[in-house]
mmCIF file of C-alpha atoms and ligand atoms in Angstrom:
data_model
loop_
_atom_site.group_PDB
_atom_site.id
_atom_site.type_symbol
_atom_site.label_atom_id
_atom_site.label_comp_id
_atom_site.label_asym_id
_atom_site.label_seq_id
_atom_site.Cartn_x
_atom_site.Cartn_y
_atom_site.Cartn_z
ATOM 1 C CA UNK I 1 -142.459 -114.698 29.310
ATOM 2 C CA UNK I 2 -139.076 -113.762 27.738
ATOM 3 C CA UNK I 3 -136.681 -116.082 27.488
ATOM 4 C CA UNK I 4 -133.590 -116.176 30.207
ATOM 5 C CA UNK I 5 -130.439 -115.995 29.730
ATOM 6 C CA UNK I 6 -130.131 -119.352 31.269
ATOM 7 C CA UNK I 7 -132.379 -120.573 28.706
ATOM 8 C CA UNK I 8 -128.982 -120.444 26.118
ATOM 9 C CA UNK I 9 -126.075 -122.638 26.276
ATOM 10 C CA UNK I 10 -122.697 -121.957 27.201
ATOM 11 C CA UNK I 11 -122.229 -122.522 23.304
ATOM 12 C CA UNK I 12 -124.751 -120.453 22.284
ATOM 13 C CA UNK I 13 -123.832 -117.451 24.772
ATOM 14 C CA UNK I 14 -120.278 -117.825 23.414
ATOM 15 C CA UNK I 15 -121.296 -117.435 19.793
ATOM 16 C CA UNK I 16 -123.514 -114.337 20.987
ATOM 17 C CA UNK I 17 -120.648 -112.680 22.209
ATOM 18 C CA UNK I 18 -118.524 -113.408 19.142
ATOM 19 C CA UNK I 19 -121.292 -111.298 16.862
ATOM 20 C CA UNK I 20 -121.140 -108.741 18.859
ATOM 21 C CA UNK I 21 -117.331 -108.353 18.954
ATOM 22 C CA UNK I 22 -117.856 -108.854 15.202
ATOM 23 C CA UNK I 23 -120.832 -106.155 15.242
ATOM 24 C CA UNK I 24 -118.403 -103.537 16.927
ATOM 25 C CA UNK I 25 -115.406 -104.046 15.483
ATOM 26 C CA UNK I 26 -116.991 -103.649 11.700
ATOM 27 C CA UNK I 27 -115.342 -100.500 11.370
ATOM 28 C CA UNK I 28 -111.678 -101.895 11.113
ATOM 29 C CA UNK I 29 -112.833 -103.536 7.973
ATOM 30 C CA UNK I 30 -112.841 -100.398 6.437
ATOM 31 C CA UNK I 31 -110.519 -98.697 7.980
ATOM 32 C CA UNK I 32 -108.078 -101.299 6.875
ATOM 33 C CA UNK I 33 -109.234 -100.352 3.319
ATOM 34 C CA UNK I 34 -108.717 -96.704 4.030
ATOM 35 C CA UNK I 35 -104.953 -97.632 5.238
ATOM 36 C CA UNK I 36 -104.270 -99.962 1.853
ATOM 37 C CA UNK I 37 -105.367 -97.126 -0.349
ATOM 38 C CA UNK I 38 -103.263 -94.838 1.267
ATOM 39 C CA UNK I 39 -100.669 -96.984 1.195
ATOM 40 C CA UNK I 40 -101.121 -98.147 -2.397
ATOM 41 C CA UNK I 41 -101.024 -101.951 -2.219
ATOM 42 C CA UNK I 42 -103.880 -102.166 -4.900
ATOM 43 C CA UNK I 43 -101.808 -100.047 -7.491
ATOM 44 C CA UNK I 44 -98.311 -101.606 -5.656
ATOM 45 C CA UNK I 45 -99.854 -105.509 -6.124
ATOM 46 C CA UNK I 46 -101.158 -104.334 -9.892
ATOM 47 C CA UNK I 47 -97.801 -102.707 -11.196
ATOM 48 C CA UNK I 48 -95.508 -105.656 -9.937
ATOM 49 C CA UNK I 49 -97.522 -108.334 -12.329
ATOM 50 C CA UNK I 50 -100.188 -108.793 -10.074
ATOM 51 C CA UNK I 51 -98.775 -111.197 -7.413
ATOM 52 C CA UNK I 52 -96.361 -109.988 -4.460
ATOM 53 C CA UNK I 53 -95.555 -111.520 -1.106
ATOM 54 C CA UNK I 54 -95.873 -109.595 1.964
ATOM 55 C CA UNK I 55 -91.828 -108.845 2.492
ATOM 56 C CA UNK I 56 -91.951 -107.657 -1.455
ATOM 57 C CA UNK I 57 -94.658 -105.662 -0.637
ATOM 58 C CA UNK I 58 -93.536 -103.995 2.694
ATOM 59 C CA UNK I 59 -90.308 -102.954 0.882
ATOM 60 C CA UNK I 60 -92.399 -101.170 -1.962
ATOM 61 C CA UNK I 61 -94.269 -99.337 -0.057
ATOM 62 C CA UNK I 62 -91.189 -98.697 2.333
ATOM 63 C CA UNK I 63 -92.231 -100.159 5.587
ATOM 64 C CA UNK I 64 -89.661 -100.622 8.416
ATOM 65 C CA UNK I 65 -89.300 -104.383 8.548
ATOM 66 C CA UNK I 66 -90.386 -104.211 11.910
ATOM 67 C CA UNK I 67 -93.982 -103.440 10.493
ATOM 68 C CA UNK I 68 -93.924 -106.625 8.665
ATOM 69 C CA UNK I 69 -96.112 -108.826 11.302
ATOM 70 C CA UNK I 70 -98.818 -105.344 10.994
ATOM 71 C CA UNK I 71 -98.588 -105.666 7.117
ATOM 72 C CA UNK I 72 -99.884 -109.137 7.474
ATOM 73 C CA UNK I 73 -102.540 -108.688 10.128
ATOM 74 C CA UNK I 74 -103.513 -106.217 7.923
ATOM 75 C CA UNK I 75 -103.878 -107.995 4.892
ATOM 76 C CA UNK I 76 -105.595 -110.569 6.880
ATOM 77 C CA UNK I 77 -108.438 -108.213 7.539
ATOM 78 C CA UNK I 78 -108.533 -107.502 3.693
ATOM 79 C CA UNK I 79 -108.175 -110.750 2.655
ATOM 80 C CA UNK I 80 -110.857 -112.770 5.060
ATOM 81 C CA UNK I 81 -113.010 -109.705 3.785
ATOM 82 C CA UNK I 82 -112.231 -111.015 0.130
ATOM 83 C CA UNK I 83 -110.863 -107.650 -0.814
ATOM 84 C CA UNK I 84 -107.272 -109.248 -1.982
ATOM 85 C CA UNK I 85 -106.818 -113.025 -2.201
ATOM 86 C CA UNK I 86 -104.074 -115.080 -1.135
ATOM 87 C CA UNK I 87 -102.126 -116.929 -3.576
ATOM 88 C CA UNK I 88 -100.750 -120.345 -1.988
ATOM 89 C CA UNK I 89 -97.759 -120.552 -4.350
ATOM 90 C CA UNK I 90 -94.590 -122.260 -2.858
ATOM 91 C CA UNK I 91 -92.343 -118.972 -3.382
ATOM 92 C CA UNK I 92 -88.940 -120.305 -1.632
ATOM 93 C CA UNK I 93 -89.244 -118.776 2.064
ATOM 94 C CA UNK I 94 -92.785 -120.316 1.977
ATOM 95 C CA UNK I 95 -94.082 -116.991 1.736
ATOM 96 C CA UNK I 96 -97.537 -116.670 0.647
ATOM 97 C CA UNK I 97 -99.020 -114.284 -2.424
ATOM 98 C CA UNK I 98 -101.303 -111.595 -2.104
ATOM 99 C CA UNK I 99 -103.573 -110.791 -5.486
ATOM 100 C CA UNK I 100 -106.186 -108.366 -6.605
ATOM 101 C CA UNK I 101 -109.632 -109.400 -6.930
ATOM 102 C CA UNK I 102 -112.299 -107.316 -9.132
ATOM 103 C CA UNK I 103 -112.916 -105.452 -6.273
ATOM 104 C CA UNK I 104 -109.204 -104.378 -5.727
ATOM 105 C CA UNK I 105 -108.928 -104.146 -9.317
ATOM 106 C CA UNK I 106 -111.845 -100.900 -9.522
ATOM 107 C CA UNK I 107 -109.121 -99.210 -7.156
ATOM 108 C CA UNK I 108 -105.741 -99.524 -9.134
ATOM 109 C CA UNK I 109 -104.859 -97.198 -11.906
ATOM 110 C CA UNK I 110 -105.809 -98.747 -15.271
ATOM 111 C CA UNK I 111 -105.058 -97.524 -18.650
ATOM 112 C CA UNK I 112 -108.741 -98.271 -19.643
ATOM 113 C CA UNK I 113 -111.176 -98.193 -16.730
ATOM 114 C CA UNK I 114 -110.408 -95.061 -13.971
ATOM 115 C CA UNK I 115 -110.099 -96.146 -10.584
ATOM 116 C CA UNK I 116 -112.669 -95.480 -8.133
ATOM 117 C CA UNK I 117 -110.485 -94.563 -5.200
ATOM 118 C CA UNK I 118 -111.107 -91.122 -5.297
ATOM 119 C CA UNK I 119 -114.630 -92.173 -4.275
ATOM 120 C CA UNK I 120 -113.703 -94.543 -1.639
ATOM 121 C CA UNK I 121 -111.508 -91.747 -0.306
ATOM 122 C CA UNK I 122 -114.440 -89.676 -0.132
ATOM 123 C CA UNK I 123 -116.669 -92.692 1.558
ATOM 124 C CA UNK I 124 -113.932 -92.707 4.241
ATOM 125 C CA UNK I 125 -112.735 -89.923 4.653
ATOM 126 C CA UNK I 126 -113.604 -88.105 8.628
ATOM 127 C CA UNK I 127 -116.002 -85.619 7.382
ATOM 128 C CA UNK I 128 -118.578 -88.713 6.388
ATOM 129 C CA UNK I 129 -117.223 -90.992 9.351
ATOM 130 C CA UNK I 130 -117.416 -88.810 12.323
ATOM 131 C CA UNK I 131 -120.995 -87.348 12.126
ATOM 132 C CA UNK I 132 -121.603 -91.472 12.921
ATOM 133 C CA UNK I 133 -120.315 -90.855 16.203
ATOM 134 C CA UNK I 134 -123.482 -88.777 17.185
ATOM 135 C CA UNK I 135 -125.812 -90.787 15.284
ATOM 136 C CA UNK I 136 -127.541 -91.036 18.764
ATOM 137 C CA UNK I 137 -127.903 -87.297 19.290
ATOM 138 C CA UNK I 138 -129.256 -86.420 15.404
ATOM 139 C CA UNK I 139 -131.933 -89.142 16.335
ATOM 140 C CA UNK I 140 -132.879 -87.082 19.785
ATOM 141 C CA UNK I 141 -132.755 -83.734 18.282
ATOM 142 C CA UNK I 142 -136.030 -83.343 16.667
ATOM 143 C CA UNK I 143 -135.153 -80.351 14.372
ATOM 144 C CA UNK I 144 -131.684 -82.182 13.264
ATOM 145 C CA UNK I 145 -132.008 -81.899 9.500
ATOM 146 C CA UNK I 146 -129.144 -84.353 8.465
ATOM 147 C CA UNK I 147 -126.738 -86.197 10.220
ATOM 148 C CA UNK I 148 -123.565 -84.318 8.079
ATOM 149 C CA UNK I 149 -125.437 -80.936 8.944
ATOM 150 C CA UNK I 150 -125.523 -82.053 12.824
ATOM 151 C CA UNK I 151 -121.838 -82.877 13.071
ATOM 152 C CA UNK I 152 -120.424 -80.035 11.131
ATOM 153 C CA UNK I 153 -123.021 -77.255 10.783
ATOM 154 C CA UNK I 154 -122.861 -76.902 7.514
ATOM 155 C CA UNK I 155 -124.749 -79.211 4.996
ATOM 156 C CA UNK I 156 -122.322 -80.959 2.222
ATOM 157 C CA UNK I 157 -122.909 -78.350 -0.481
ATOM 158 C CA UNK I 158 -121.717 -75.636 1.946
ATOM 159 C CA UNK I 159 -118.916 -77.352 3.260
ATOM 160 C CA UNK I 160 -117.179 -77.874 -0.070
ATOM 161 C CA UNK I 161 -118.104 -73.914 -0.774
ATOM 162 C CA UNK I 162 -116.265 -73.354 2.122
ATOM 163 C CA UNK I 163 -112.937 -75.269 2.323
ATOM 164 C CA UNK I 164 -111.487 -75.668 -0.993
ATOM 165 C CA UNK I 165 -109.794 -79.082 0.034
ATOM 166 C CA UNK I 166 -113.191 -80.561 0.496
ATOM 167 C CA UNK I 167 -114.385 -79.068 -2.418
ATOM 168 C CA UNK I 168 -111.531 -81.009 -4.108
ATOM 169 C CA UNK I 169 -111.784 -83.729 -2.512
ATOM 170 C CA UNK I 170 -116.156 -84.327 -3.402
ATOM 171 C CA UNK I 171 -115.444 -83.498 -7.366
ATOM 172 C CA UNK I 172 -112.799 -85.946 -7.531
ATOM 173 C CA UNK I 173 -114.712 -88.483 -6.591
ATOM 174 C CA UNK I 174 -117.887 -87.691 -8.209
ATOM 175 C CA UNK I 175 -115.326 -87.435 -11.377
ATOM 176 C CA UNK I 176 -114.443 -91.266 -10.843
ATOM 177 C CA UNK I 177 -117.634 -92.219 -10.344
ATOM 178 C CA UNK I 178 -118.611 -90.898 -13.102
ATOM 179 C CA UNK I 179 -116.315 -92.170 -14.951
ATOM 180 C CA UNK I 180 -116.730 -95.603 -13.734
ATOM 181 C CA UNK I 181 -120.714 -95.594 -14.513
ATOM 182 C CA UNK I 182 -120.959 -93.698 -17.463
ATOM 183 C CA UNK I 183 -118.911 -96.314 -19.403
ATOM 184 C CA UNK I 184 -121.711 -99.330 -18.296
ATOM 185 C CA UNK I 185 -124.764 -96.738 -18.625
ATOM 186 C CA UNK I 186 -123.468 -95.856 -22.469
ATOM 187 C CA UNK I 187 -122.813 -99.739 -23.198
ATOM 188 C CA UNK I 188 -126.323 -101.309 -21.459
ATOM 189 C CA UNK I 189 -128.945 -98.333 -22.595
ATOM 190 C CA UNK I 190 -126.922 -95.526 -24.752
ATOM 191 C CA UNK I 191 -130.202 -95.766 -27.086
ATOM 192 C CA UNK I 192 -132.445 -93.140 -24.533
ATOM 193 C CA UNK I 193 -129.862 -90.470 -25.529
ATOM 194 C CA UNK I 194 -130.294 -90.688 -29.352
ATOM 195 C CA UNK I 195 -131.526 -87.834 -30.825
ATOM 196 C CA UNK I 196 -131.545 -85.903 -28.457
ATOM 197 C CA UNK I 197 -129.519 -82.385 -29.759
ATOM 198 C CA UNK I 198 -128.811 -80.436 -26.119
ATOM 199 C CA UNK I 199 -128.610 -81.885 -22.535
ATOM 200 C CA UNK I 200 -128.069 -80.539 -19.483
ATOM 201 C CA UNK I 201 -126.275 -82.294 -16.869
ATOM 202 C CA UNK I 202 -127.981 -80.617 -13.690
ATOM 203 C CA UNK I 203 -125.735 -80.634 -10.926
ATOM 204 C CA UNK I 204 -123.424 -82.543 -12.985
ATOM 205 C CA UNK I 205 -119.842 -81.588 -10.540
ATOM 206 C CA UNK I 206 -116.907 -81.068 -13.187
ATOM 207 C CA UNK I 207 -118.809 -82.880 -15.624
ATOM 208 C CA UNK I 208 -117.790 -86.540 -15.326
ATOM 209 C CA UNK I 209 -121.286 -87.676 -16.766
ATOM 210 C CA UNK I 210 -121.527 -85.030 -19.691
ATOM 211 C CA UNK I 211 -117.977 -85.667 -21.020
ATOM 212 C CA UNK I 212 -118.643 -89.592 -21.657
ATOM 213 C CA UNK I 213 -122.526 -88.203 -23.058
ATOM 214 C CA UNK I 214 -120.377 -85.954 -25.609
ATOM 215 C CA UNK I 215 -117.719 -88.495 -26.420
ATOM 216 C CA UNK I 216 -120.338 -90.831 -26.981
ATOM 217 C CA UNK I 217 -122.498 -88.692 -29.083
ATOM 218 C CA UNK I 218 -120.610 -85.389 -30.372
ATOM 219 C CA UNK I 219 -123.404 -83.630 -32.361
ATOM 220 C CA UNK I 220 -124.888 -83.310 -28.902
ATOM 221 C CA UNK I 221 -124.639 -79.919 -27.248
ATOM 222 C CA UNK I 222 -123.922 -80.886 -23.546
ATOM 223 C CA UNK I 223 -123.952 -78.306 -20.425
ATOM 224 C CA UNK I 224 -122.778 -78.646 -17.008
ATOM 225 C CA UNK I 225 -125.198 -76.805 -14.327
ATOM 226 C CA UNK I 226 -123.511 -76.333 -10.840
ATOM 227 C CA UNK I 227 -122.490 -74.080 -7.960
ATOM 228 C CA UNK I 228 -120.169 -71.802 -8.885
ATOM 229 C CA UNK I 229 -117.129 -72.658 -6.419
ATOM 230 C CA UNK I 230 -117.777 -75.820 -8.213
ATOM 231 C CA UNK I 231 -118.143 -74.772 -12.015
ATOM 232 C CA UNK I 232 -114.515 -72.065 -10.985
ATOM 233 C CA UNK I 233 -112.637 -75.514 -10.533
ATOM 234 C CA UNK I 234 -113.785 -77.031 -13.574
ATOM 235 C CA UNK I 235 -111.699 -78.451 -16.308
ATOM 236 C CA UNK I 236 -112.253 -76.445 -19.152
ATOM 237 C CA UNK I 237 -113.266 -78.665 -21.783
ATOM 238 C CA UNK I 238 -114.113 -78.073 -25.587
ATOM 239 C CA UNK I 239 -116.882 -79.947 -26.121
ATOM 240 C CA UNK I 240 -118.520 -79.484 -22.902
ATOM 241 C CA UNK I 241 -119.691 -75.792 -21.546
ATOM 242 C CA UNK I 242 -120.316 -75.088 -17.740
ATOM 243 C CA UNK I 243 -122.549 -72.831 -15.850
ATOM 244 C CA UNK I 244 -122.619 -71.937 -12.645
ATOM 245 C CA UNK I 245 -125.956 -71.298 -10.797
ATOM 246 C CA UNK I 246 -128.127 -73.074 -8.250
ATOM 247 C CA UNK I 247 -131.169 -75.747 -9.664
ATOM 248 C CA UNK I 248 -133.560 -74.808 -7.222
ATOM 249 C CA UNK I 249 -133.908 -71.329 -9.249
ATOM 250 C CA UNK I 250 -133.351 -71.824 -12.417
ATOM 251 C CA UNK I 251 -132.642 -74.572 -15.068
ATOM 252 C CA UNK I 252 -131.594 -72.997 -18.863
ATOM 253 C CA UNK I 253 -134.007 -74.808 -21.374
ATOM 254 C CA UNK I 254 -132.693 -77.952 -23.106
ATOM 255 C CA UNK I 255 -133.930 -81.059 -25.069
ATOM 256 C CA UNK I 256 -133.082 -83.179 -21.544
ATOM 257 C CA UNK I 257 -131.892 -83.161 -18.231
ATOM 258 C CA UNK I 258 -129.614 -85.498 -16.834
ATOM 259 C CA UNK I 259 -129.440 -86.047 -12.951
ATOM 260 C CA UNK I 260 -127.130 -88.298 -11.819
ATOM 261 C CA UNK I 261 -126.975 -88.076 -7.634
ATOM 262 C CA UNK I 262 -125.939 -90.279 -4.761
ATOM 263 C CA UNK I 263 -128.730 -91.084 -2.157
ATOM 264 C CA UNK I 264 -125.777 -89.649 0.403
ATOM 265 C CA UNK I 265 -125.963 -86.216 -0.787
ATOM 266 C CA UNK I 266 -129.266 -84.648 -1.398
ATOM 267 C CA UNK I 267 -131.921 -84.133 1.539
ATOM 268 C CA UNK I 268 -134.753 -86.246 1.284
ATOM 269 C CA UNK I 269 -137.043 -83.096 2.199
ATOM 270 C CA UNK I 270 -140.401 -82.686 0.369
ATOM 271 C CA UNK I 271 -139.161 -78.682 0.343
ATOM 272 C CA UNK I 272 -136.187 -79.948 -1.873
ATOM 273 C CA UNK I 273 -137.682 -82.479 -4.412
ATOM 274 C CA UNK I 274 -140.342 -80.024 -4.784
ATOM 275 C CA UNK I 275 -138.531 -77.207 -5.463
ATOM 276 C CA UNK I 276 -136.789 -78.922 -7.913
ATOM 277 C CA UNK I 277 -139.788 -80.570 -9.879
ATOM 278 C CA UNK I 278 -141.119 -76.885 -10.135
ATOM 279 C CA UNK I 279 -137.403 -76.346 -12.050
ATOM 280 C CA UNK I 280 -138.054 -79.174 -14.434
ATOM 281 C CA UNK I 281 -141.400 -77.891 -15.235
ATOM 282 C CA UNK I 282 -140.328 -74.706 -16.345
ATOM 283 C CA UNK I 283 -137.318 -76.382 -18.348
ATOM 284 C CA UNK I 284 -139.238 -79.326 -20.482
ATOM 285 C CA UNK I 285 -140.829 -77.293 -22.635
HETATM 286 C C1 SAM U 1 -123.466 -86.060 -5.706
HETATM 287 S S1 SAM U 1 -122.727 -84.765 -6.604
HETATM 288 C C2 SAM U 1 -123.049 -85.386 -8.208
HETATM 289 C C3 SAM U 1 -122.173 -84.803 -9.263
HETATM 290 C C4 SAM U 1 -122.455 -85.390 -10.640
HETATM 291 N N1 SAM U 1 -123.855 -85.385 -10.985
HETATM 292 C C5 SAM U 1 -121.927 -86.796 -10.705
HETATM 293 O O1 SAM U 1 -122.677 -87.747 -10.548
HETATM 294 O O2 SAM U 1 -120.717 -86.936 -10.885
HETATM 295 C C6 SAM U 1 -123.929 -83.535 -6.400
HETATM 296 C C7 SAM U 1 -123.608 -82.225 -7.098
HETATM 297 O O3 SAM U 1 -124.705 -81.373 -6.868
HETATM 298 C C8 SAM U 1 -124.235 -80.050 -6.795
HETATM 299 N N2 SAM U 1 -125.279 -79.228 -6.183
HETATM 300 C C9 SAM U 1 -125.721 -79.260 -4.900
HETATM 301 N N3 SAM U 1 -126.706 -78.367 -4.731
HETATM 302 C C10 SAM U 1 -126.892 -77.752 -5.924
HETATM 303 C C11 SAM U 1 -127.769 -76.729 -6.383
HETATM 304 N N4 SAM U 1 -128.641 -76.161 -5.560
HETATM 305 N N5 SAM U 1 -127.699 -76.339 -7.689
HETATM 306 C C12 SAM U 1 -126.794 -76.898 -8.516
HETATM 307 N N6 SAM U 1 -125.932 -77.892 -8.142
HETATM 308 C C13 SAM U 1 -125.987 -78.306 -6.868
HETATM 309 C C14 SAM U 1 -122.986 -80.207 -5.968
HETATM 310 O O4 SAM U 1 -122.135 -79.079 -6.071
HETATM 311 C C15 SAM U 1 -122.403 -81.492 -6.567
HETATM 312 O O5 SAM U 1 -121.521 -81.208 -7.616
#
């Protein structure tokens, strides 16, 4: 027989409720890292040495003193979360520190390492948040292919073909990403790309990936393949060409194909990963 609620006691009921309130209210974790990147602490915190109370840091980012109390609830969220950290020093109002952690630290602006809040701003931005709001009625809908293409008719690809903002918006971030990965790729297993003499970065955005490959190895030629209201927006570059054209048709012959994708983006669909093994085929020749 299942068990009854009066089974549980008062402590344990009380602790039950306290998940769930945790369960729902997950989301205001990262909406309160949405709100500190578009408020700049991280770069704010990293440009003023590192450290900065919460009254330095509400004037900075020119908040009404009355916001102050917010500011700190805020940075409560973010700090319990271990996104910043709180420095106990004894500044003379007794104000606490806040202080980047490496997480914080990916989304400042660094002279060496690119920050990877163009990504997060992607992650969070309402085009990837909302379709969650009918996560019920994708699952009903038998014929739903996914969740994005429920919510906004359009799958991703079509979207950013569409509205030029989004467009902007996905290549950024694939840009940082890029950037960000590309560096530890090169450094832990650069040795798969030796000899190799042309490469083709399929669906490679504006060519995040095959910049670093080219730095890294300039005899190489490297090619960008992509959709052409992608490849328009490119950067040109000079050691890097682009075409524009769709991988499911056709993939120009090359020494290797790189394919660097984000389980987010591509439909898992047997139609699509075979379509694009028949590509490869015809391609590694
Ligand atoms: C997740 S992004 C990855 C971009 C890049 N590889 C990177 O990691 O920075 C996926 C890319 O696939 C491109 N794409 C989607 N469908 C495509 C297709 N049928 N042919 C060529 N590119 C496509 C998109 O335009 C987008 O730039």
């Amino acid at each position: 027989m299942a068990p009854t609620q009066d089974k549980h006691s008062s402590q344990e009921l009380l602790q039950a409720q306290v998940d769930l309130w945790h369960h729902a209210l997950g989301f205001v974790k990262s909406m309160a890292l949405k709100c500190a990147m578009e408020l700049q602490i991280p770069n704010t915190i990293q440009n003023h040495g590192g450290s900065m109370s919460p009254s330095e840091l509400a004037t900075k980012i020119g908040l009404h003193p009355s916001k102050l109390p917010r500011l700190r609830r805020l940075m409560r969220v973010l700090t319990m979360s271990g996104i910043f950290v709180v420095h106990e020093v004894a500044l003379p109002n007794k104000e606490v520190a806040y202080g980047l952690t490496p997480t914080t630290r990916l989304l400042a602006i660094d002279e060496v390492r690119s920050s990877l809040s163009p990504f997060l701003s992607l992650l969070l931005d309402s085009t990837v948040t909302a379709p969650f709001f009918a996560m019920h009625s994708w699952f009903l809908d038998e014929h739903s292919t996914s969740l994005f293409e429920k919510a906004h008719g359009l799958n991703v690809w079509e979207m950013a073909g569409q509205n030029s903002t989004y467009n902007q918006l996905i290549n950024d971030a694939m840009v940082s990403d890029s950037n960000f990965l590309m560096d530890i790729i090169l450094r832990e297993c650069g040795g798969v790309f030796l000899g190799i003499k042309s490469l083709i970065d399929v669906a490679g955005g504006h060519g995040g990936s095959a910049r670093a490959i080219a730095k890294a190895f300039p005899q190489m030629k490297c090619t960008v393949l992509d959709l052409p209201h992608v490849v328009e927006e490119a950067p040109t570059d000079d050691h890097v060409s682009f075409i524009s054209g769709n991988m499911f048709k056709h993939i120009p012959p090359a020494d290797a194909l790189f394919l660097k994708v984000h389980p987010l983006n591509f439909s898992s669909s047997l139609h699509t990963h075979t379509q694009f093994t028949i590509g490869c085929h015809k391609v590694c020749i």
